[in-house]
PDB file of C-alpha atoms in Angstrom:
ATOM      1  CA  MET A   1       6.213   0.615 -22.476  1.00  0.00           C
ATOM      2  CA  PRO A   2       4.809   3.001 -19.736  1.00  0.00           C
ATOM      3  CA  ILE A   3       1.078   3.156 -19.503  1.00  0.00           C
ATOM      4  CA  PRO A   4      -0.627   6.034 -21.377  1.00  0.00           C
ATOM      5  CA  PRO A   5      -1.326   9.417 -19.578  1.00  0.00           C
ATOM      6  CA  ASN A   6      -5.110   8.942 -19.456  1.00  0.00           C
ATOM      7  CA  ALA A   7      -5.111   5.287 -18.262  1.00  0.00           C
ATOM      8  CA  PHE A   8      -7.045   6.245 -14.991  1.00  0.00           C
ATOM      9  CA  THR A   9      -9.502   8.815 -16.280  1.00  0.00           C
ATOM     10  CA  ASP A  10     -12.835   8.383 -14.521  1.00  0.00           C
ATOM     11  CA  ARG A  11     -11.395   5.533 -12.365  1.00  0.00           C
ATOM     12  CA  THR A  12     -11.635   5.927  -8.622  1.00  0.00           C
ATOM     13  CA  LEU A  13      -9.120   4.625  -6.123  1.00  0.00           C
ATOM     14  CA  VAL A  14      -9.621   4.357  -2.323  1.00  0.00           C
ATOM     15  CA  ILE A  15      -6.199   4.141  -0.592  1.00  0.00           C
ATOM     16  CA  SER A  16      -5.586   3.733   3.169  1.00  0.00           C
ATOM     17  CA  GLY A  17      -2.640   5.318   4.957  1.00  0.00           C
ATOM     18  CA  ALA A  18      -2.494   7.761   2.163  1.00  0.00           C
ATOM     19  CA  SER A  19      -1.234  10.977   3.717  1.00  0.00           C
ATOM     20  CA  ARG A  20       2.504  10.254   2.909  1.00  0.00           C
ATOM     21  CA  GLY A  21       4.966   7.676   1.760  1.00  0.00           C
ATOM     22  CA  ILE A  22       3.982   4.790  -0.436  1.00  0.00           C
ATOM     23  CA  GLY A  23       0.214   5.419  -0.211  1.00  0.00           C
ATOM     24  CA  LEU A  24       0.637   9.019  -1.450  1.00  0.00           C
ATOM     25  CA  ALA A  25       3.111   7.868  -4.148  1.00  0.00           C
ATOM     26  CA  ILE A  26       0.410   5.418  -5.508  1.00  0.00           C
ATOM     27  CA  GLY A  27      -2.238   8.178  -5.428  1.00  0.00           C
ATOM     28  CA  LEU A  28       0.026  10.562  -7.264  1.00  0.00           C
ATOM     29  CA  ALA A  29       0.980   8.081  -9.966  1.00  0.00           C
ATOM     30  CA  ALA A  30      -2.741   7.426 -10.480  1.00  0.00           C
ATOM     31  CA  ALA A  31      -3.550  11.069 -10.365  1.00  0.00           C
ATOM     32  CA  GLN A  32      -1.019  11.950 -13.045  1.00  0.00           C
ATOM     33  CA  ARG A  33      -2.933   9.599 -15.223  1.00  0.00           C
ATOM     34  CA  GLY A  34      -6.303  11.212 -14.563  1.00  0.00           C
ATOM     35  CA  ALA A  35      -7.655   9.271 -11.515  1.00  0.00           C
ATOM     36  CA  ASN A  36      -9.981  10.195  -8.757  1.00  0.00           C
ATOM     37  CA  VAL A  37      -8.269   9.497  -5.469  1.00  0.00           C
ATOM     38  CA  VAL A  38      -9.983   8.962  -2.067  1.00  0.00           C
ATOM     39  CA  LEU A  39      -7.405   9.136   0.802  1.00  0.00           C
ATOM     40  CA  LEU A  40      -8.131   7.635   4.127  1.00  0.00           C
ATOM     41  CA  ALA A  41      -5.770   8.580   6.844  1.00  0.00           C
ATOM     42  CA  LYS A  42      -5.640   9.604  10.533  1.00  0.00           C
ATOM     43  CA  THR A  43      -3.356  12.559  10.083  1.00  0.00           C
ATOM     44  CA  ASP A  44      -5.602  15.572  10.265  1.00  0.00           C
ATOM     45  CA  GLN A  45      -3.117  17.922  11.851  1.00  0.00           C
ATOM     46  CA  PRO A  46       0.570  18.152  11.186  1.00  0.00           C
ATOM     47  CA  HIS A  47       2.706  15.512  13.203  1.00  0.00           C
ATOM     48  CA  PRO A  48       5.981  16.619  14.775  1.00  0.00           C
ATOM     49  CA  ARG A  49       8.004  13.726  13.234  1.00  0.00           C
ATOM     50  CA  LEU A  50       5.889  12.889  10.091  1.00  0.00           C
ATOM     51  CA  PRO A  51       5.575  14.938   6.977  1.00  0.00           C
ATOM     52  CA  GLY A  52       2.139  16.046   5.625  1.00  0.00           C
ATOM     53  CA  THR A  53      -1.497  15.349   6.456  1.00  0.00           C
ATOM     54  CA  VAL A  54      -4.345  13.849   4.566  1.00  0.00           C
ATOM     55  CA  HIS A  55      -5.285  17.401   3.442  1.00  0.00           C
ATOM     56  CA  THR A  56      -1.848  18.294   2.139  1.00  0.00           C
ATOM     57  CA  ALA A  57      -1.869  14.797   0.367  1.00  0.00           C
ATOM     58  CA  ALA A  58      -5.137  15.710  -1.301  1.00  0.00           C
ATOM     59  CA  ALA A  59      -3.717  19.009  -2.446  1.00  0.00           C
ATOM     60  CA  GLU A  60      -0.798  17.268  -4.104  1.00  0.00           C
ATOM     61  CA  ILE A  61      -3.208  14.865  -5.830  1.00  0.00           C
ATOM     62  CA  GLU A  62      -5.128  17.728  -7.267  1.00  0.00           C
ATOM     63  CA  ALA A  63      -1.810  19.496  -8.347  1.00  0.00           C
ATOM     64  CA  ALA A  64      -0.669  16.341 -10.101  1.00  0.00           C
ATOM     65  CA  GLY A  65      -3.895  16.423 -12.251  1.00  0.00           C
ATOM     66  CA  GLY A  66      -6.317  14.186 -10.434  1.00  0.00           C
ATOM     67  CA  LYS A  67      -9.372  14.778  -8.283  1.00  0.00           C
ATOM     68  CA  ALA A  68      -8.951  14.126  -4.585  1.00  0.00           C
ATOM     69  CA  LEU A  69     -11.117  13.559  -1.518  1.00  0.00           C
ATOM     70  CA  ALA A  70      -9.582  13.560   1.837  1.00  0.00           C
ATOM     71  CA  VAL A  71     -11.335  11.395   4.602  1.00  0.00           C
ATOM     72  CA  VAL A  72      -9.955  11.574   8.143  1.00  0.00           C
ATOM     73  CA  GLY A  73     -10.357   8.222   9.724  1.00  0.00           C
ATOM     74  CA  ASP A  74      -8.897   5.053  11.271  1.00  0.00           C
ATOM     75  CA  VAL A  75      -8.596   1.954   9.027  1.00  0.00           C
ATOM     76  CA  ARG A  76      -9.157  -0.144  12.287  1.00  0.00           C
ATOM     77  CA  ARG A  77     -12.716   1.245  12.637  1.00  0.00           C
ATOM     78  CA  GLU A  78     -15.379  -0.246  10.551  1.00  0.00           C
ATOM     79  CA  GLU A  79     -17.423   2.923  10.669  1.00  0.00           C
ATOM     80  CA  ASP A  80     -14.525   5.059   9.453  1.00  0.00           C
ATOM     81  CA  VAL A  81     -13.776   2.698   6.531  1.00  0.00           C
ATOM     82  CA  GLN A  82     -17.395   2.542   5.501  1.00  0.00           C
ATOM     83  CA  ARG A  83     -17.656   6.301   5.635  1.00  0.00           C
ATOM     84  CA  ALA A  84     -14.623   6.675   3.347  1.00  0.00           C
ATOM     85  CA  VAL A  85     -16.135   4.247   0.806  1.00  0.00           C
ATOM     86  CA  ASP A  86     -19.485   5.899   0.961  1.00  0.00           C
ATOM     87  CA  ALA A  87     -17.898   9.246   0.398  1.00  0.00           C
ATOM     88  CA  ALA A  88     -15.987   7.846  -2.721  1.00  0.00           C
ATOM     89  CA  VAL A  89     -19.317   6.536  -4.187  1.00  0.00           C
ATOM     90  CA  GLN A  90     -21.196   9.776  -3.434  1.00  0.00           C
ATOM     91  CA  ARG A  91     -18.401  11.936  -4.844  1.00  0.00           C
ATOM     92  CA  PHE A  92     -17.243   9.827  -7.767  1.00  0.00           C
ATOM     93  CA  GLY A  93     -19.992   7.487  -8.401  1.00  0.00           C
ATOM     94  CA  GLY A  94     -18.206   4.233  -7.480  1.00  0.00           C
ATOM     95  CA  VAL A  95     -14.914   2.495  -6.516  1.00  0.00           C
ATOM     96  CA  ASP A  96     -12.657   0.838  -9.113  1.00  0.00           C
ATOM     97  CA  VAL A  97      -9.549   0.223  -7.040  1.00  0.00           C
ATOM     98  CA  CYS A  98      -8.935  -0.607  -3.394  1.00  0.00           C
ATOM     99  CA  VAL A  99      -5.295  -0.014  -2.174  1.00  0.00           C
ATOM    100  CA  ASN A 100      -4.465  -1.571   1.200  1.00  0.00           C
ATOM    101  CA  ASN A 101      -1.529   0.414   2.140  1.00  0.00           C
ATOM    102  CA  ALA A 102      -1.895   1.320   5.849  1.00  0.00           C
ATOM    103  CA  SER A 103       0.543  -0.630   7.942  1.00  0.00           C
ATOM    104  CA  ALA A 104       2.228  -0.573  11.378  1.00  0.00           C
ATOM    105  CA  ILE A 105       5.630  -1.994  12.167  1.00  0.00           C
ATOM    106  CA  ALA A 106       7.308  -3.050  15.287  1.00  0.00           C
ATOM    107  CA  THR A 107      10.364  -5.295  15.169  1.00  0.00           C
ATOM    108  CA  GLU A 108      11.352  -5.674  18.851  1.00  0.00           C
ATOM    109  CA  PRO A 109      12.199  -9.273  19.926  1.00  0.00           C
ATOM    110  CA  THR A 110       9.134 -11.098  21.415  1.00  0.00           C
ATOM    111  CA  GLU A 111      10.166 -10.568  25.040  1.00  0.00           C
ATOM    112  CA  ARG A 112      10.332  -6.793  24.522  1.00  0.00           C
ATOM    113  CA  LEU A 113       7.354  -6.325  22.298  1.00  0.00           C
ATOM    114  CA  SER A 114       4.483  -4.957  24.108  1.00  0.00           C
ATOM    115  CA  ALA A 115       0.976  -6.338  23.788  1.00  0.00           C
ATOM    116  CA  LYS A 116      -0.183  -2.925  22.653  1.00  0.00           C
ATOM    117  CA  LYS A 117       2.177  -2.851  19.656  1.00  0.00           C
ATOM    118  CA  PHE A 118       1.283  -6.516  18.863  1.00  0.00           C
ATOM    119  CA  ASP A 119      -2.414  -5.649  18.762  1.00  0.00           C
ATOM    120  CA  LEU A 120      -1.754  -2.502  16.777  1.00  0.00           C
ATOM    121  CA  MET A 121       0.036  -4.361  14.060  1.00  0.00           C
ATOM    122  CA  GLN A 122      -2.729  -7.024  13.757  1.00  0.00           C
ATOM    123  CA  ASP A 123      -5.380  -4.482  13.857  1.00  0.00           C
ATOM    124  CA  ILE A 124      -4.009  -2.121  11.222  1.00  0.00           C
ATOM    125  CA  ASN A 125      -2.296  -4.587   8.930  1.00  0.00           C
ATOM    126  CA  SER A 126      -4.726  -7.541   8.871  1.00  0.00           C
ATOM    127  CA  ARG A 127      -7.997  -6.157  10.173  1.00  0.00           C
ATOM    128  CA  GLY A 128      -7.611  -2.895   8.320  1.00  0.00           C
ATOM    129  CA  THR A 129      -6.993  -4.765   5.034  1.00  0.00           C
ATOM    130  CA  PHE A 130     -10.036  -6.945   5.667  1.00  0.00           C
ATOM    131  CA  LEU A 131     -12.268  -3.962   6.464  1.00  0.00           C
ATOM    132  CA  LEU A 132     -11.384  -1.791   3.534  1.00  0.00           C
ATOM    133  CA  THR A 133     -11.556  -4.580   0.988  1.00  0.00           C
ATOM    134  CA  LYS A 134     -14.919  -5.785   2.337  1.00  0.00           C
ATOM    135  CA  ALA A 135     -16.325  -2.257   2.193  1.00  0.00           C
ATOM    136  CA  CYS A 136     -15.123  -1.752  -1.415  1.00  0.00           C
ATOM    137  CA  LEU A 137     -16.309  -5.146  -2.667  1.00  0.00           C
ATOM    138  CA  PRO A 138     -19.977  -4.270  -3.540  1.00  0.00           C
ATOM    139  CA  HIS A 139     -18.684  -1.417  -5.615  1.00  0.00           C
ATOM    140  CA  LEU A 140     -15.803  -3.256  -7.214  1.00  0.00           C
ATOM    141  CA  ARG A 141     -18.314  -5.773  -8.513  1.00  0.00           C
ATOM    142  CA  GLY A 142     -19.821  -2.877 -10.586  1.00  0.00           C
ATOM    143  CA  SER A 143     -16.472  -1.628 -12.057  1.00  0.00           C
ATOM    144  CA  ALA A 144     -15.297  -2.310 -15.514  1.00  0.00           C
ATOM    145  CA  ASN A 145     -11.843  -3.088 -14.320  1.00  0.00           C
ATOM    146  CA  PRO A 146     -11.831  -3.808 -10.595  1.00  0.00           C
ATOM    147  CA  HIS A 147      -8.580  -4.255  -8.697  1.00  0.00           C
ATOM    148  CA  VAL A 148      -7.424  -4.788  -5.012  1.00  0.00           C
ATOM    149  CA  LEU A 149      -3.779  -4.000  -4.439  1.00  0.00           C
ATOM    150  CA  THR A 150      -2.228  -4.787  -1.067  1.00  0.00           C
ATOM    151  CA  ILE A 151       1.280  -3.588  -0.008  1.00  0.00           C
ATOM    152  CA  ALA A 152       2.463  -6.929   1.366  1.00  0.00           C
ATOM    153  CA  PRO A 153       5.370  -9.281   0.685  1.00  0.00           C
ATOM    154  CA  PRO A 154       5.677 -12.658  -0.986  1.00  0.00           C
ATOM    155  CA  ILE A 155       5.441 -15.278   1.664  1.00  0.00           C
ATOM    156  CA  ASN A 156       8.962 -16.485   2.512  1.00  0.00           C
ATOM    157  CA  MET A 157       9.246 -19.473   4.874  1.00  0.00           C
ATOM    158  CA  ASN A 158      12.898 -18.979   5.292  1.00  0.00           C
ATOM    159  CA  PRO A 159      13.378 -19.504   9.159  1.00  0.00           C
ATOM    160  CA  TYR A 160      15.264 -16.160   9.291  1.00  0.00           C
ATOM    161  CA  TRP A 161      12.224 -14.199   8.337  1.00  0.00           C
ATOM    162  CA  LEU A 162       9.999 -16.329  10.517  1.00  0.00           C
ATOM    163  CA  GLY A 163      12.350 -15.789  13.493  1.00  0.00           C
ATOM    164  CA  VAL A 164      13.736 -12.267  13.277  1.00  0.00           C
ATOM    165  CA  HIS A 165      10.395 -10.465  14.068  1.00  0.00           C
ATOM    166  CA  PRO A 166       7.552 -13.034  14.271  1.00  0.00           C
ATOM    167  CA  SER A 167       4.793 -10.640  15.279  1.00  0.00           C
ATOM    168  CA  TYR A 168       5.436  -8.246  12.416  1.00  0.00           C
ATOM    169  CA  THR A 169       5.941 -11.140  10.008  1.00  0.00           C
ATOM    170  CA  LEU A 170       2.566 -12.552  11.142  1.00  0.00           C
ATOM    171  CA  SER A 171       0.763  -9.236  10.364  1.00  0.00           C
ATOM    172  CA  LYS A 172       2.300  -8.800   6.972  1.00  0.00           C
ATOM    173  CA  TYR A 173       1.870 -12.500   5.929  1.00  0.00           C
ATOM    174  CA  ALA A 174      -1.830 -12.092   7.030  1.00  0.00           C
ATOM    175  CA  MET A 175      -2.223  -9.374   4.550  1.00  0.00           C
ATOM    176  CA  THR A 176      -0.706 -11.514   1.834  1.00  0.00           C
ATOM    177  CA  LEU A 177      -2.719 -14.573   2.676  1.00  0.00           C
ATOM    178  CA  LEU A 178      -5.979 -12.574   2.715  1.00  0.00           C
ATOM    179  CA  SER A 179      -5.170 -11.146  -0.765  1.00  0.00           C
ATOM    180  CA  LEU A 180      -4.227 -14.424  -2.299  1.00  0.00           C
ATOM    181  CA  GLY A 181      -7.358 -15.934  -0.799  1.00  0.00           C
ATOM    182  CA  TRP A 182      -9.552 -13.077  -2.197  1.00  0.00           C
ATOM    183  CA  ALA A 183      -7.954 -13.589  -5.624  1.00  0.00           C
ATOM    184  CA  ALA A 184      -9.372 -17.189  -5.576  1.00  0.00           C
ATOM    185  CA  GLU A 185     -12.657 -16.259  -3.920  1.00  0.00           C
ATOM    186  CA  PHE A 186     -13.457 -13.375  -6.293  1.00  0.00           C
ATOM    187  CA  ALA A 187     -12.003 -14.937  -9.461  1.00  0.00           C
ATOM    188  CA  ASP A 188     -15.469 -15.651 -10.878  1.00  0.00           C
ATOM    189  CA  ALA A 189     -16.415 -11.967 -10.257  1.00  0.00           C
ATOM    190  CA  GLY A 190     -13.501 -10.702 -12.306  1.00  0.00           C
ATOM    191  CA  ILE A 191     -11.999  -8.798  -9.367  1.00  0.00           C
ATOM    192  CA  ALA A 192      -8.189  -8.810  -9.546  1.00  0.00           C
ATOM    193  CA  VAL A 193      -6.380  -9.065  -6.266  1.00  0.00           C
ATOM    194  CA  ASN A 194      -2.636  -8.689  -5.987  1.00  0.00           C
ATOM    195  CA  CYS A 195       0.211  -7.847  -3.601  1.00  0.00           C
ATOM    196  CA  LEU A 196       3.048  -5.422  -4.318  1.00  0.00           C
ATOM    197  CA  TRP A 197       6.237  -5.174  -2.342  1.00  0.00           C
ATOM    198  CA  PRO A 198       9.426  -3.131  -2.758  1.00  0.00           C
ATOM    199  CA  GLU A 199      12.580  -4.814  -3.778  1.00  0.00           C
ATOM    200  CA  THR A 200      14.602  -2.383  -1.756  1.00  0.00           C
ATOM    201  CA  TYR A 201      14.140  -0.048   1.207  1.00  0.00           C
ATOM    202  CA  ILE A 202      11.918   2.846   0.288  1.00  0.00           C
ATOM    203  CA  ALA A 203      12.875   6.362   1.661  1.00  0.00           C
ATOM    204  CA  THR A 204       9.690   6.786   3.806  1.00  0.00           C
ATOM    205  CA  SER A 205       9.422   8.101   7.394  1.00  0.00           C
ATOM    206  CA  ALA A 206       9.686   4.518   8.568  1.00  0.00           C
ATOM    207  CA  VAL A 207      13.300   4.540   7.365  1.00  0.00           C
ATOM    208  CA  THR A 208      14.249   8.187   7.931  1.00  0.00           C
ATOM    209  CA  ASN A 209      13.011   8.104  11.651  1.00  0.00           C
ATOM    210  CA  LEU A 210      15.333   5.318  12.393  1.00  0.00           C
ATOM    211  CA  ALA A 211      18.528   5.995  14.539  1.00  0.00           C
ATOM    212  CA  ASP A 212      20.662   5.902  11.345  1.00  0.00           C
ATOM    213  CA  GLY A 213      17.836   6.968   8.994  1.00  0.00           C
ATOM    214  CA  ASP A 214      19.848   9.485   6.995  1.00  0.00           C
ATOM    215  CA  ARG A 215      22.371   6.766   6.012  1.00  0.00           C
ATOM    216  CA  LEU A 216      19.724   4.341   5.259  1.00  0.00           C
ATOM    217  CA  ALA A 217      17.776   6.789   3.054  1.00  0.00           C
ATOM    218  CA  LYS A 218      20.712   7.243   0.804  1.00  0.00           C
ATOM    219  CA  SER A 219      20.565   3.607  -0.040  1.00  0.00           C
ATOM    220  CA  SER A 220      16.713   3.490  -0.318  1.00  0.00           C
ATOM    221  CA  ARG A 221      14.674   4.140  -3.488  1.00  0.00           C
ATOM    222  CA  SER A 222      12.042   6.889  -3.852  1.00  0.00           C
ATOM    223  CA  PRO A 223       8.413   5.986  -3.091  1.00  0.00           C
ATOM    224  CA  ARG A 224       7.821   6.851  -6.694  1.00  0.00           C
ATOM    225  CA  ILE A 225       8.990   3.384  -7.777  1.00  0.00           C
ATOM    226  CA  MET A 226       6.032   1.856  -5.890  1.00  0.00           C
ATOM    227  CA  GLY A 227       3.634   4.381  -7.379  1.00  0.00           C
ATOM    228  CA  ASP A 228       4.719   3.620 -10.908  1.00  0.00           C
ATOM    229  CA  ALA A 229       4.654  -0.151 -10.310  1.00  0.00           C
ATOM    230  CA  ALA A 230       1.191   0.101  -8.735  1.00  0.00           C
ATOM    231  CA  ALA A 231      -0.031   2.089 -11.824  1.00  0.00           C
ATOM    232  CA  GLU A 232       1.376  -0.512 -14.160  1.00  0.00           C
ATOM    233  CA  ILE A 233      -0.540  -3.300 -12.306  1.00  0.00           C
ATOM    234  CA  LEU A 234      -3.771  -1.410 -12.007  1.00  0.00           C
ATOM    235  CA  ALA A 235      -3.843  -0.372 -15.575  1.00  0.00           C
ATOM    236  CA  ARG A 236      -3.863  -4.083 -16.642  1.00  0.00           C
ATOM    237  CA  PRO A 237      -7.181  -5.832 -17.398  1.00  0.00           C
ATOM    238  CA  ALA A 238      -8.247  -7.610 -14.112  1.00  0.00           C
ATOM    239  CA  ALA A 239      -8.428 -10.947 -15.779  1.00  0.00           C
ATOM    240  CA  ASP A 240      -4.810 -10.691 -16.867  1.00  0.00           C
ATOM    241  CA  ALA A 241      -3.340  -9.847 -13.417  1.00  0.00           C
ATOM    242  CA  THR A 242      -4.651 -11.601 -10.292  1.00  0.00           C
ATOM    243  CA  GLY A 243      -3.235 -13.760  -7.545  1.00  0.00           C
ATOM    244  CA  ASN A 244       0.318 -12.342  -7.781  1.00  0.00           C
ATOM    245  CA  CYS A 245       2.900 -11.138  -5.359  1.00  0.00           C
ATOM    246  CA  TYR A 246       4.733  -8.501  -7.467  1.00  0.00           C
ATOM    247  CA  LEU A 247       8.065  -6.738  -6.789  1.00  0.00           C
ATOM    248  CA  ASP A 248       8.149  -3.238  -7.884  1.00  0.00           C
ATOM    249  CA  ALA A 249      11.396  -3.286  -9.787  1.00  0.00           C
ATOM    250  CA  ALA A 250      10.407  -6.582 -11.658  1.00  0.00           C
ATOM    251  CA  VAL A 251       7.117  -4.913 -12.639  1.00  0.00           C
ATOM    252  CA  LEU A 252       8.769  -1.911 -14.232  1.00  0.00           C
ATOM    253  CA  THR A 253      11.619  -3.946 -15.795  1.00  0.00           C
ATOM    254  CA  ALA A 254       9.007  -6.143 -17.419  1.00  0.00           C
ATOM    255  CA  ALA A 255       6.892  -3.185 -18.589  1.00  0.00           C
ATOM    256  CA  GLY A 256       9.923  -1.415 -20.203  1.00  0.00           C
ATOM    257  CA  GLY A 257      10.617   2.197 -20.553  1.00  0.00           C
ATOM    258  CA  TYR A 258      11.754   2.808 -16.978  1.00  0.00           C
ATOM    259  CA  ASP A 259      15.213   3.461 -15.676  1.00  0.00           C
ATOM    260  CA  LEU A 260      15.495   2.108 -12.055  1.00  0.00           C
ATOM    261  CA  ALA A 261      18.383   4.496 -11.420  1.00  0.00           C
ATOM    262  CA  ASP A 262      15.864   7.383 -11.640  1.00  0.00           C
ATOM    263  CA  TYR A 263      14.484   6.257  -8.240  1.00  0.00           C
ATOM    264  CA  GLY A 264      17.688   6.663  -6.322  1.00  0.00           C
ATOM    265  CA  GLY A 265      19.253   4.449  -3.833  1.00  0.00           C
ATOM    266  CA  GLY A 266      22.676   4.397  -5.249  1.00  0.00           C
ATOM    267  CA  ASP A 267      24.538   1.418  -6.819  1.00  0.00           C
ATOM    268  CA  ALA A 268      23.561  -1.129  -4.239  1.00  0.00           C
ATOM    269  CA  PRO A 269      20.265  -0.186  -2.530  1.00  0.00           C
ATOM    270  CA  ILE A 270      19.335  -2.097   0.594  1.00  0.00           C
ATOM    271  CA  ARG A 271      17.206  -5.159  -0.184  1.00  0.00           C
ATOM    272  CA  ASP A 272      13.885  -5.072   1.744  1.00  0.00           C
ATOM    273  CA  LEU A 273      12.497  -7.237   4.362  1.00  0.00           C
ATOM    274  CA  PHE A 274      11.254 -10.750   3.521  1.00  0.00           C
ATOM    275  CA  LEU A 275      13.468 -11.058   0.397  1.00  0.00           C
ATOM    276  CA  ASP A 276      16.531 -13.378   0.526  1.00  0.00           C
TER     277      ASP A 276
END
């Protein structure tokens, strides 16, 4: 059954890329259950093509019943990441959950992909995941139920996924490999490390800003499904949930008490990348 409404009381999450979309949905799901949420994101001022800022996201967290702290920063910059973690400790006394959500995507064929976009994906996706997790680790060691959750796919060696956009695939699989490696590295410390990936397209700006975004959004589920699935994972004892690559729908189906139709997407939502 769904987790209790106070499951995250006095627990502190640090989430990267949290001003909108999946990152904000995870923050809201935790806030509705009593969490403190530290949001690290670059969007200080409104963007012409993207909804919200880190400040409006913090206001939504507070309205949902949680406590929020907005930190303007770039997950690629070690000093910004450390500043966000230090602020979490100063404001809330520690860090219980690290959520590696920030991600960049570029799916152009190799001959058309610029080196700048290649570097951006590797820097945000793999370097950012490394930096935030590393900065949180000393504080996770002091948590009663420490978790790291990375928004990254199960590794699928189907040649299609290796060949359709190799550079993006490299960056996302790097996030997965780091997380699975950390699950083994920190098993003795009792720190759970898992990945979570959507079974279907999610109606975020990454989808709606595509040329046919309105059509795709109708066959995409709400970011809320990722928020609820993340909350289910993060509410589990760390010892019972580590080293996994979860799919959102499978998590909620196993938990029971959720109706996937409530998240939209119609009768045949579009299956997400990396899933056969």
